[in-house]
């Protein structure tokens, strides 16, 4: 598929083991997690999972492993957050695999990885593929989508794929094609229905004969004829007009098409897979989509969850995208700091994997120190990291962030001033205390930023001691 290809990681619990990933600012460490085990987490030397984060307590918390995963905060000074909620002291909360655990500026995630020669130390990027080597599949809902796609692929039934823009509908369609037996050796023809204007639809989809209209100097096979013995992927099917829908319906019903200007029809042996980000049932009720075409297309429906609903896949995608994009640009693959990972985890990704790829590509280009920091990410991702602190509280600035600090604003400030103060703190933290870069990020002159630091009683950041 070219640059940006990432690896499928399908994890079957019966052939997998739990691994705790600890993502600190400059390191990623893996710990095997056995059943009936309790792991002590903290800065103390006797801890099972030692942390270097200065905001972590010496005995910060315990990960309890049994039939369920539970995390207990041992009354830590700066607290622990799970799913962006603070864990009550000396209480246990239940975890799902993939839930991010935040301790200071360190991110911990429990994941399933397959057993095998590489064990828990093998990269998730090298886990066994389902069918398509271009997508990460770790979330249980996504595994269900791909498993169903493989099952229905063996029949000739039409498939309708729902999903937000950029969620990976085409990759699911390719999975159906690649698992469709004899058809897998046939063509996979991508047809962007949104790009087909009504006047050109018949010529482009069905083809035309020589002389059938001005400019038709030779006969031309249409897109559907080109997909014969293979799969036609009808992307953005919800964008077709009602007139065009009727013409497409005839082909689905008869499996025959007639080129423009032809006197006879041609049989086509095509598997149809359609995709849309629209609610076609609702479009049918509104009279915008033909009900008979909907039922023809929706033999089986597959719904792809948006990226924000599968956070366990984000960092896997980031790592593999960074590797592939760096290779395509002949650049060394950068690592991502825990602060940058936190930004990536907390952002809602309205553009899904397509947006993620663009963000990672830009970060690879911007990064000049081998480590991607929050300031290498777009501003909208930087403000997604809400655990910022006053710069005077920690000279490492941005490595240790107290999630409560932004809300701890003087009661003498009005709401607008308090929000501006919080934005300044966020900007400074995202740029690790660099006032010039923070001013650029905030869109204000540096001297204005300095004045606001004084006005809001924000100590100017100090350089870390060497």
Tab-separated table of C-alpha atoms in Angstrom:
chain	number	residue	atom	x	y	z
A	1	UNK	CA	0.000	0.000	0.000
A	2	UNK	CA	3.017	2.301	0.038
A	3	UNK	CA	4.250	4.695	2.756
A	4	UNK	CA	2.340	4.563	5.992
A	5	UNK	CA	1.636	0.846	5.882
A	6	UNK	CA	1.294	-0.528	9.384
A	7	UNK	CA	1.020	-4.037	10.701
A	8	UNK	CA	-2.023	-5.925	11.858
A	9	UNK	CA	-1.862	-7.168	15.455
A	10	UNK	CA	-4.682	-9.608	16.024
A	11	UNK	CA	-4.540	-10.895	19.589
A	12	UNK	CA	-6.351	-14.040	20.604
A	13	UNK	CA	-6.615	-14.289	24.387
A	14	UNK	CA	-6.154	-18.063	24.335
A	15	UNK	CA	-2.773	-17.655	22.630
A	16	UNK	CA	-1.680	-14.392	24.219
A	17	UNK	CA	-0.290	-12.951	27.404
A	18	UNK	CA	-0.657	-9.608	29.137
A	19	UNK	CA	2.145	-7.084	28.929
A	20	UNK	CA	2.458	-3.821	30.829
A	21	UNK	CA	3.916	-1.052	28.654
A	22	UNK	CA	5.565	1.799	30.591
A	23	UNK	CA	6.115	4.880	28.423
A	24	UNK	CA	8.385	7.419	30.045
A	25	UNK	CA	9.821	10.524	28.450
A	26	UNK	CA	12.736	8.770	26.784
A	27	UNK	CA	12.073	5.068	27.210
A	28	UNK	CA	9.540	2.321	26.572
A	29	UNK	CA	9.724	-0.672	28.925
A	30	UNK	CA	7.697	-3.904	28.783
A	31	UNK	CA	6.821	-6.099	31.786
A	32	UNK	CA	5.206	-9.523	31.545
A	33	UNK	CA	2.062	-9.708	33.633
A	34	UNK	CA	1.203	-13.149	35.015
A	35	UNK	CA	-2.096	-14.279	36.496
A	36	UNK	CA	-2.601	-13.967	40.269
A	37	UNK	CA	0.117	-11.325	40.530
A	38	UNK	CA	0.389	-7.909	42.153
A	39	UNK	CA	2.913	-5.408	40.800
A	40	UNK	CA	4.092	-2.554	43.011
A	41	UNK	CA	4.595	0.639	40.997
A	42	UNK	CA	6.631	3.641	42.117
A	43	UNK	CA	10.023	5.329	42.428
A	44	UNK	CA	11.235	3.037	45.198
A	45	UNK	CA	14.081	0.637	44.421
A	46	UNK	CA	12.042	-2.331	45.656
A	47	UNK	CA	9.141	-1.664	43.244
A	48	UNK	CA	8.288	-4.299	40.644
A	49	UNK	CA	7.706	-1.489	38.132
A	50	UNK	CA	10.236	1.257	38.919
A	51	UNK	CA	9.466	4.739	37.610
A	52	UNK	CA	11.808	7.688	37.171
A	53	UNK	CA	9.011	10.261	37.010
A	54	UNK	CA	9.575	12.827	39.808
A	55	UNK	CA	5.804	13.136	40.325
A	56	UNK	CA	5.507	9.446	41.183
A	57	UNK	CA	5.560	8.476	44.864
A	58	UNK	CA	8.041	5.898	46.144
A	59	UNK	CA	5.204	3.386	46.510
A	60	UNK	CA	2.642	4.895	44.188
A	61	UNK	CA	0.201	2.119	43.356
A	62	UNK	CA	-0.387	-1.574	42.769
A	63	UNK	CA	-1.576	-3.388	39.642
A	64	UNK	CA	-3.601	-6.429	40.767
A	65	UNK	CA	-3.860	-9.202	38.166
A	66	UNK	CA	-6.434	-11.980	38.376
A	67	UNK	CA	-9.610	-12.752	36.498
A	68	UNK	CA	-9.889	-8.984	36.275
A	69	UNK	CA	-7.294	-6.222	36.135
A	70	UNK	CA	-7.452	-3.721	39.005
A	71	UNK	CA	-5.365	-0.677	39.846
A	72	UNK	CA	-4.990	0.613	43.399
A	73	UNK	CA	-3.566	4.010	44.331
A	74	UNK	CA	-1.613	3.740	47.596
A	75	UNK	CA	-2.350	7.284	48.742
A	76	UNK	CA	0.173	8.833	46.359
A	77	UNK	CA	0.965	12.502	46.712
A	78	UNK	CA	0.137	13.517	43.146
A	79	UNK	CA	-2.505	10.928	42.317
A	80	UNK	CA	-3.192	8.454	39.521
A	81	UNK	CA	-5.575	8.839	36.605
A	82	UNK	CA	-7.363	6.131	34.646
A	83	UNK	CA	-9.482	7.067	31.624
A	84	UNK	CA	-8.815	10.699	32.618
A	85	UNK	CA	-10.471	10.185	36.030
A	86	UNK	CA	-8.508	10.462	39.268
A	87	UNK	CA	-8.367	7.176	41.201
A	88	UNK	CA	-9.462	7.559	44.855
A	89	UNK	CA	-6.675	6.819	47.336
A	90	UNK	CA	-6.529	3.256	48.637
A	91	UNK	CA	-9.352	2.183	46.312
A	92	UNK	CA	-9.278	-0.266	43.405
A	93	UNK	CA	-10.603	0.498	39.933
A	94	UNK	CA	-11.180	-2.132	37.241
A	95	UNK	CA	-9.169	-1.829	34.033
A	96	UNK	CA	-9.746	-3.032	30.499
A	97	UNK	CA	-6.777	-3.927	28.318
A	98	UNK	CA	-5.684	-0.736	26.591
A	99	UNK	CA	-6.871	1.679	29.294
A	100	UNK	CA	-4.193	4.380	29.742
A	101	UNK	CA	-2.892	4.792	33.304
A	102	UNK	CA	-1.337	8.182	33.972
A	103	UNK	CA	1.168	8.683	36.778
A	104	UNK	CA	2.682	12.135	36.565
A	105	UNK	CA	3.833	12.354	32.983
A	106	UNK	CA	4.322	8.607	32.561
A	107	UNK	CA	1.807	6.496	30.660
A	108	UNK	CA	1.216	2.815	31.485
A	109	UNK	CA	-0.943	0.509	29.345
A	110	UNK	CA	-1.757	-3.191	29.737
A	111	UNK	CA	-2.072	-4.977	26.387
A	112	UNK	CA	-2.506	-8.502	25.050
A	113	UNK	CA	0.327	-9.786	22.876
A	114	UNK	CA	0.589	-13.251	21.267
A	115	UNK	CA	2.770	-15.978	22.722
A	116	UNK	CA	5.548	-17.150	20.475
A	117	UNK	CA	9.297	-17.136	19.966
A	118	UNK	CA	9.450	-13.389	20.532
A	119	UNK	CA	7.213	-13.514	23.590
A	120	UNK	CA	6.332	-10.261	25.289
A	121	UNK	CA	9.508	-8.658	24.061
A	122	UNK	CA	8.523	-8.963	20.424
A	123	UNK	CA	7.287	-5.752	18.874
A	124	UNK	CA	3.551	-5.420	18.414
A	125	UNK	CA	4.412	-4.478	14.873
A	126	UNK	CA	5.531	-8.049	14.182
A	127	UNK	CA	2.419	-9.787	15.470
A	128	UNK	CA	0.576	-12.185	13.200
A	129	UNK	CA	-1.524	-10.596	10.485
A	130	UNK	CA	-5.186	-11.346	9.900
A	131	UNK	CA	-5.093	-10.768	6.166
A	132	UNK	CA	-4.052	-7.251	5.377
A	133	UNK	CA	-0.597	-5.962	6.347
A	134	UNK	CA	-1.740	-2.342	6.380
A	135	UNK	CA	-3.809	-1.910	9.532
A	136	UNK	CA	-3.417	-2.280	13.273
A	137	UNK	CA	-6.132	-4.443	14.812
A	138	UNK	CA	-5.888	-4.551	18.583
A	139	UNK	CA	-9.211	-3.258	19.890
A	140	UNK	CA	-11.792	-6.039	20.544
A	141	UNK	CA	-14.433	-4.265	18.449
A	142	UNK	CA	-12.022	-3.990	15.523
A	143	UNK	CA	-11.065	-7.644	15.845
A	144	UNK	CA	-14.755	-8.518	15.594
A	145	UNK	CA	-15.089	-6.410	12.430
A	146	UNK	CA	-12.162	-8.143	10.735
A	147	UNK	CA	-13.234	-11.610	11.844
A	148	UNK	CA	-16.704	-11.046	10.380
A	149	UNK	CA	-15.176	-9.577	7.216
A	150	UNK	CA	-13.168	-12.775	6.733
A	151	UNK	CA	-16.220	-14.984	7.285
A	152	UNK	CA	-18.528	-13.163	4.873
A	153	UNK	CA	-15.772	-12.906	2.267
A	154	UNK	CA	-16.097	-16.585	1.394
A	155	UNK	CA	-19.622	-16.032	0.044
A	156	UNK	CA	-20.734	-13.748	-2.779
A	157	UNK	CA	-22.941	-11.588	-0.567
A	158	UNK	CA	-22.670	-7.804	-0.918
A	159	UNK	CA	-21.141	-5.921	2.005
A	160	UNK	CA	-21.917	-2.417	3.296
A	161	UNK	CA	-19.290	-0.765	5.504
A	162	UNK	CA	-20.138	2.099	7.853
A	163	UNK	CA	-17.522	4.366	9.365
A	164	UNK	CA	-16.429	7.948	9.843
A	165	UNK	CA	-14.166	9.626	7.307
A	166	UNK	CA	-10.647	8.245	7.586
A	167	UNK	CA	-11.597	5.350	9.887
A	168	UNK	CA	-10.258	2.661	7.545
A	169	UNK	CA	-13.245	1.530	5.459
A	170	UNK	CA	-11.126	0.833	2.390
A	171	UNK	CA	-8.814	-1.448	4.369
A	172	UNK	CA	-11.793	-3.501	5.544
A	173	UNK	CA	-13.007	-3.679	1.943
A	174	UNK	CA	-9.579	-4.934	0.883
A	175	UNK	CA	-9.749	-7.580	3.617
A	176	UNK	CA	-13.053	-8.830	2.183
A	177	UNK	CA	-11.495	-8.968	-1.285
A	178	UNK	CA	-8.314	-10.734	-0.169
A	179	UNK	CA	-10.313	-13.445	1.610
A	180	UNK	CA	-12.846	-14.000	-1.179
A	181	UNK	CA	-11.373	-17.180	-2.627
A	182	UNK	CA	-11.056	-17.115	-6.399
A	183	UNK	CA	-11.954	-13.416	-6.491
A	184	UNK	CA	-8.871	-12.514	-4.464
A	185	UNK	CA	-6.762	-13.023	-7.598
A	186	UNK	CA	-9.080	-10.722	-9.557
A	187	UNK	CA	-8.970	-6.912	-9.617
A	188	UNK	CA	-9.931	-4.705	-6.676
A	189	UNK	CA	-11.363	-1.557	-8.278
A	190	UNK	CA	-11.854	1.521	-6.095
A	191	UNK	CA	-14.707	3.757	-7.231
A	192	UNK	CA	-15.177	7.124	-5.534
A	193	UNK	CA	-18.888	7.711	-6.013
A	194	UNK	CA	-18.616	11.301	-4.758
A	195	UNK	CA	-16.344	12.116	-7.695
A	196	UNK	CA	-18.726	10.767	-10.358
A	197	UNK	CA	-20.948	13.511	-11.747
A	198	UNK	CA	-24.394	12.480	-12.943
A	199	UNK	CA	-23.743	13.271	-16.650
A	200	UNK	CA	-20.586	11.134	-16.696
A	201	UNK	CA	-21.781	8.324	-14.444
A	202	UNK	CA	-22.882	5.885	-17.163
A	203	UNK	CA	-19.777	6.422	-19.284
A	204	UNK	CA	-17.382	6.035	-16.364
A	205	UNK	CA	-19.181	3.147	-14.642
A	206	UNK	CA	-20.482	1.185	-17.650
A	207	UNK	CA	-18.099	2.288	-20.398
A	208	UNK	CA	-18.923	3.455	-23.907
A	209	UNK	CA	-18.591	2.447	-27.544
A	210	UNK	CA	-16.651	4.346	-30.167
A	211	UNK	CA	-18.624	7.266	-31.577
A	212	UNK	CA	-21.329	7.103	-28.922
A	213	UNK	CA	-20.795	10.795	-28.135
A	214	UNK	CA	-18.502	13.639	-29.129
A	215	UNK	CA	-14.982	12.784	-28.056
A	216	UNK	CA	-15.559	9.006	-27.858
A	217	UNK	CA	-12.809	8.220	-30.381
A	218	UNK	CA	-12.447	4.636	-29.189
A	219	UNK	CA	-14.361	2.098	-27.141
A	220	UNK	CA	-13.686	2.116	-23.413
A	221	UNK	CA	-14.514	-0.384	-20.689
A	222	UNK	CA	-16.161	1.116	-17.621
A	223	UNK	CA	-15.083	0.757	-13.998
A	224	UNK	CA	-17.504	-2.080	-13.279
A	225	UNK	CA	-16.398	-4.022	-16.346
A	226	UNK	CA	-12.794	-3.541	-15.202
A	227	UNK	CA	-13.715	-5.216	-11.902
A	228	UNK	CA	-14.959	-8.387	-13.639
A	229	UNK	CA	-14.039	-11.557	-11.646
A	230	UNK	CA	-12.974	-9.321	-8.751
A	231	UNK	CA	-14.390	-6.725	-6.358
A	232	UNK	CA	-15.862	-3.285	-6.975
A	233	UNK	CA	-15.438	-1.026	-3.950
A	234	UNK	CA	-18.120	1.685	-4.072
A	235	UNK	CA	-16.774	4.309	-1.703
A	236	UNK	CA	-19.042	7.176	-0.550
A	237	UNK	CA	-22.083	5.353	-1.939
A	238	UNK	CA	-24.384	7.739	-0.054
A	239	UNK	CA	-23.343	10.615	-2.336
A	240	UNK	CA	-25.038	9.202	-5.455
A	241	UNK	CA	-28.153	10.938	-6.757
A	242	UNK	CA	-31.449	9.045	-6.959
A	243	UNK	CA	-31.216	8.929	-10.777
A	244	UNK	CA	-27.775	7.337	-10.641
A	245	UNK	CA	-28.872	4.966	-7.872
A	246	UNK	CA	-31.558	3.545	-10.166
A	247	UNK	CA	-28.971	2.838	-12.881
A	248	UNK	CA	-26.656	1.114	-10.416
A	249	UNK	CA	-29.524	-0.947	-8.999
A	250	UNK	CA	-30.184	-2.516	-12.408
A	251	UNK	CA	-26.618	-3.808	-12.564
A	252	UNK	CA	-26.784	-5.242	-9.041
A	253	UNK	CA	-30.040	-7.030	-9.854
A	254	UNK	CA	-29.187	-8.366	-13.323
A	255	UNK	CA	-25.364	-8.603	-13.110
A	256	UNK	CA	-25.412	-7.125	-16.607
A	257	UNK	CA	-24.425	-3.707	-17.906
A	258	UNK	CA	-24.762	-1.873	-21.188
A	259	UNK	CA	-22.052	0.416	-22.464
A	260	UNK	CA	-23.156	3.862	-23.636
A	261	UNK	CA	-23.953	3.532	-27.355
A	262	UNK	CA	-24.056	-0.285	-27.266
A	263	UNK	CA	-26.994	-2.359	-28.544
A	264	UNK	CA	-26.488	-5.338	-26.245
A	265	UNK	CA	-25.581	-5.883	-22.600
A	266	UNK	CA	-22.550	-7.612	-21.111
A	267	UNK	CA	-22.501	-9.962	-18.140
A	268	UNK	CA	-20.230	-8.968	-15.252
A	269	UNK	CA	-19.077	-11.209	-12.412
A	270	UNK	CA	-18.421	-8.664	-9.672
A	271	UNK	CA	-18.511	-8.684	-5.879
A	272	UNK	CA	-19.870	-5.352	-4.562
A	273	UNK	CA	-18.532	-3.782	-1.365
A	274	UNK	CA	-19.901	-0.327	-0.553
A	275	UNK	CA	-18.891	2.168	2.106
A	276	UNK	CA	-20.365	5.344	3.535
A	277	UNK	CA	-20.147	7.726	6.464
A	278	UNK	CA	-23.876	8.454	6.185
A	279	UNK	CA	-26.712	6.689	8.017
A	280	UNK	CA	-28.310	5.091	4.961
A	281	UNK	CA	-31.370	3.890	6.886
A	282	UNK	CA	-32.057	7.489	7.826
A	283	UNK	CA	-31.375	8.567	4.241
A	284	UNK	CA	-33.982	6.023	3.066
A	285	UNK	CA	-36.560	7.470	5.486
A	286	UNK	CA	-35.827	10.955	4.156
A	287	UNK	CA	-36.225	9.819	0.557
A	288	UNK	CA	-32.576	10.484	-0.303
A	289	UNK	CA	-31.568	6.873	-0.866
A	290	UNK	CA	-33.476	4.100	-2.615
A	291	UNK	CA	-34.701	1.438	-0.227
A	292	UNK	CA	-34.334	-1.339	-2.795
A	293	UNK	CA	-30.713	-0.353	-3.471
A	294	UNK	CA	-30.018	-0.199	0.251
A	295	UNK	CA	-31.234	-3.776	0.753
A	296	UNK	CA	-29.238	-4.950	-2.254
A	297	UNK	CA	-26.039	-3.449	-0.870
A	298	UNK	CA	-26.547	-4.286	2.804
A	299	UNK	CA	-26.336	-8.077	2.588
A	300	UNK	CA	-23.977	-7.813	5.547
A	301	UNK	CA	-23.123	-4.567	7.320
A	302	UNK	CA	-19.817	-3.865	9.066
A	303	UNK	CA	-19.447	-0.862	11.376
A	304	UNK	CA	-15.943	0.489	12.040
A	305	UNK	CA	-15.565	2.244	15.401
A	306	UNK	CA	-13.828	5.638	15.237
A	307	UNK	CA	-10.236	5.870	16.406
A	308	UNK	CA	-11.209	7.703	19.612
A	309	UNK	CA	-13.130	4.588	20.701
A	310	UNK	CA	-10.088	2.331	20.293
A	311	UNK	CA	-7.331	4.142	22.218
A	312	UNK	CA	-5.273	0.960	22.627
A	313	UNK	CA	-4.424	1.169	18.915
A	314	UNK	CA	-3.284	4.798	18.784
A	315	UNK	CA	0.296	4.379	19.979
A	316	UNK	CA	0.754	1.198	17.928
A	317	UNK	CA	-0.357	3.100	14.841
A	318	UNK	CA	1.867	6.048	15.720
A	319	UNK	CA	4.932	3.850	16.108
A	320	UNK	CA	4.368	1.982	12.853
A	321	UNK	CA	3.427	5.092	10.893
A	322	UNK	CA	6.530	6.875	12.183
A	323	UNK	CA	8.708	3.929	11.159
A	324	UNK	CA	7.217	3.651	7.677
A	325	UNK	CA	7.111	7.398	7.004
A	326	UNK	CA	10.678	7.871	8.238
A	327	UNK	CA	11.869	5.093	5.937
A	328	UNK	CA	10.075	6.682	2.976
A	329	UNK	CA	11.813	10.008	3.713
A	330	UNK	CA	15.183	8.376	4.439
A	331	UNK	CA	15.169	9.801	7.958
A	332	UNK	CA	15.866	8.063	11.288
A	333	UNK	CA	12.703	6.989	13.084
A	334	UNK	CA	12.075	9.300	16.050
A	335	UNK	CA	10.684	8.185	19.376
A	336	UNK	CA	7.755	9.952	21.024
A	337	UNK	CA	8.064	11.388	24.522
A	338	UNK	CA	5.498	10.346	27.100
A	339	UNK	CA	4.110	13.898	26.998
A	340	UNK	CA	3.629	13.638	23.218
A	341	UNK	CA	2.058	10.198	23.632
A	342	UNK	CA	-0.350	11.669	26.153
A	343	UNK	CA	-1.372	14.366	23.661
A	344	UNK	CA	-1.962	11.704	21.021
A	345	UNK	CA	-3.996	9.539	23.417
A	346	UNK	CA	-6.257	12.349	24.631
A	347	UNK	CA	-7.087	13.924	21.278
A	348	UNK	CA	-10.444	12.867	19.815
A	349	UNK	CA	-9.212	12.394	16.200
A	350	UNK	CA	-12.197	13.638	14.153
A	351	UNK	CA	-10.265	12.677	11.010
A	352	UNK	CA	-9.385	9.253	12.430
A	353	UNK	CA	-6.408	7.319	10.987
A	354	UNK	CA	-6.120	9.622	7.983
A	355	UNK	CA	-5.633	12.584	10.325
A	356	UNK	CA	-3.270	10.563	12.526
A	357	UNK	CA	-1.079	9.770	9.538
A	358	UNK	CA	-0.842	13.458	8.613
A	359	UNK	CA	0.057	14.394	12.202
A	360	UNK	CA	2.768	11.722	12.435
A	361	UNK	CA	4.218	12.692	9.053
A	362	UNK	CA	4.444	16.348	10.109
A	363	UNK	CA	6.000	15.359	13.457
A	364	UNK	CA	8.649	13.243	11.716
A	365	UNK	CA	9.558	16.249	9.550
A	366	UNK	CA	9.596	18.728	12.434
A	367	UNK	CA	11.469	16.604	14.924
A	368	UNK	CA	15.158	17.534	14.954
A	369	UNK	CA	16.342	15.883	18.181
A	370	UNK	CA	15.270	12.283	17.682
A	371	UNK	CA	12.351	12.630	20.108
A	372	UNK	CA	8.931	14.056	19.197
A	373	UNK	CA	7.729	16.487	21.869
A	374	UNK	CA	4.290	18.127	22.231
A	375	UNK	CA	5.616	21.263	20.495
A	376	UNK	CA	6.159	19.131	17.367
A	377	UNK	CA	2.434	18.370	17.243
A	378	UNK	CA	-0.403	20.616	15.981
A	379	UNK	CA	-1.803	23.119	18.529
A	380	UNK	CA	-5.117	21.268	18.799
A	381	UNK	CA	-3.261	18.190	20.043
A	382	UNK	CA	-1.133	20.163	22.459
A	383	UNK	CA	-4.129	21.584	24.297
A	384	UNK	CA	-5.544	18.041	24.534
A	385	UNK	CA	-2.899	17.384	27.177
A	386	UNK	CA	-4.642	18.756	30.258
A	387	UNK	CA	-2.196	17.764	32.970
A	388	UNK	CA	-0.115	20.928	33.081
A	389	UNK	CA	1.573	22.611	35.987
A	390	UNK	CA	3.064	26.013	36.815
A	391	UNK	CA	6.610	26.141	35.473
A	392	UNK	CA	8.095	27.052	38.834
A	393	UNK	CA	6.873	23.789	40.364
A	394	UNK	CA	9.186	21.603	38.346
A	395	UNK	CA	12.433	22.655	36.651
A	396	UNK	CA	12.172	19.740	34.209
A	397	UNK	CA	8.993	21.450	32.983
A	398	UNK	CA	6.589	19.271	31.093
A	399	UNK	CA	7.966	15.981	32.384
A	400	UNK	CA	6.091	16.316	35.655
A	401	UNK	CA	2.624	17.708	35.404
A	402	UNK	CA	0.044	17.979	38.129
A	403	UNK	CA	-3.393	17.567	36.592
A	404	UNK	CA	-4.992	19.766	39.219
A	405	UNK	CA	-2.686	22.757	38.740
A	406	UNK	CA	-4.528	24.354	35.831
A	407	UNK	CA	-7.727	24.524	37.865
A	408	UNK	CA	-5.951	26.032	40.865
A	409	UNK	CA	-6.487	29.636	39.750
A	410	UNK	CA	-6.764	32.719	41.948
A	411	UNK	CA	-10.411	33.465	42.789
A	412	UNK	CA	-9.713	37.138	41.991
A	413	UNK	CA	-9.525	36.307	38.288
A	414	UNK	CA	-12.692	36.296	36.220
A	415	UNK	CA	-13.529	33.303	34.056
A	416	UNK	CA	-12.036	34.781	30.890
A	417	UNK	CA	-8.791	35.642	32.659
A	418	UNK	CA	-8.648	32.209	34.274
A	419	UNK	CA	-9.080	30.534	30.885
A	420	UNK	CA	-6.357	32.717	29.361
A	421	UNK	CA	-4.033	31.874	32.254
A	422	UNK	CA	-4.732	28.172	31.721
A	423	UNK	CA	-3.987	28.488	27.983
A	424	UNK	CA	-0.662	30.165	28.743
A	425	UNK	CA	0.263	27.360	31.143
A	426	UNK	CA	-0.695	24.810	28.505
A	427	UNK	CA	1.362	26.581	25.860
A	428	UNK	CA	4.412	26.774	28.108
A	429	UNK	CA	4.122	23.126	29.093
A	430	UNK	CA	3.670	22.012	25.494
A	431	UNK	CA	6.903	23.817	24.571
A	432	UNK	CA	8.755	22.598	27.679
A	433	UNK	CA	9.107	26.131	29.025
A	434	UNK	CA	10.494	27.740	25.862
A	435	UNK	CA	8.859	31.176	25.953
A	436	UNK	CA	9.606	32.060	22.331
A	437	UNK	CA	8.005	28.870	20.997
A	438	UNK	CA	5.111	29.175	23.457
A	439	UNK	CA	4.415	32.711	22.239
A	440	UNK	CA	4.364	31.452	18.638
A	441	UNK	CA	2.010	28.659	19.621
A	442	UNK	CA	-0.315	31.086	21.423
A	443	UNK	CA	-0.173	33.553	18.529
A	444	UNK	CA	1.124	36.487	20.563
A	445	UNK	CA	4.430	38.410	20.631
A	446	UNK	CA	6.994	37.180	23.141
A	447	UNK	CA	6.955	40.486	25.005
A	448	UNK	CA	3.167	40.148	25.399
A	449	UNK	CA	3.652	36.670	26.831
A	450	UNK	CA	6.224	37.965	29.317
A	451	UNK	CA	3.815	40.710	30.381
A	452	UNK	CA	1.021	38.197	30.896
A	453	UNK	CA	3.272	35.959	32.968
A	454	UNK	CA	3.749	38.868	35.351
A	455	UNK	CA	0.076	39.873	35.274
A	456	UNK	CA	-1.105	36.359	36.128
A	457	UNK	CA	1.651	35.752	38.685
A	458	UNK	CA	3.183	32.918	36.645
A	459	UNK	CA	6.892	32.535	37.450
A	460	UNK	CA	9.024	32.594	34.309
A	461	UNK	CA	10.345	29.087	33.542
A	462	UNK	CA	13.800	28.248	34.757
A	463	UNK	CA	16.266	26.291	32.652
A	464	UNK	CA	16.952	22.793	34.006
A	465	UNK	CA	20.198	22.470	35.895
A	466	UNK	CA	22.827	20.474	34.078
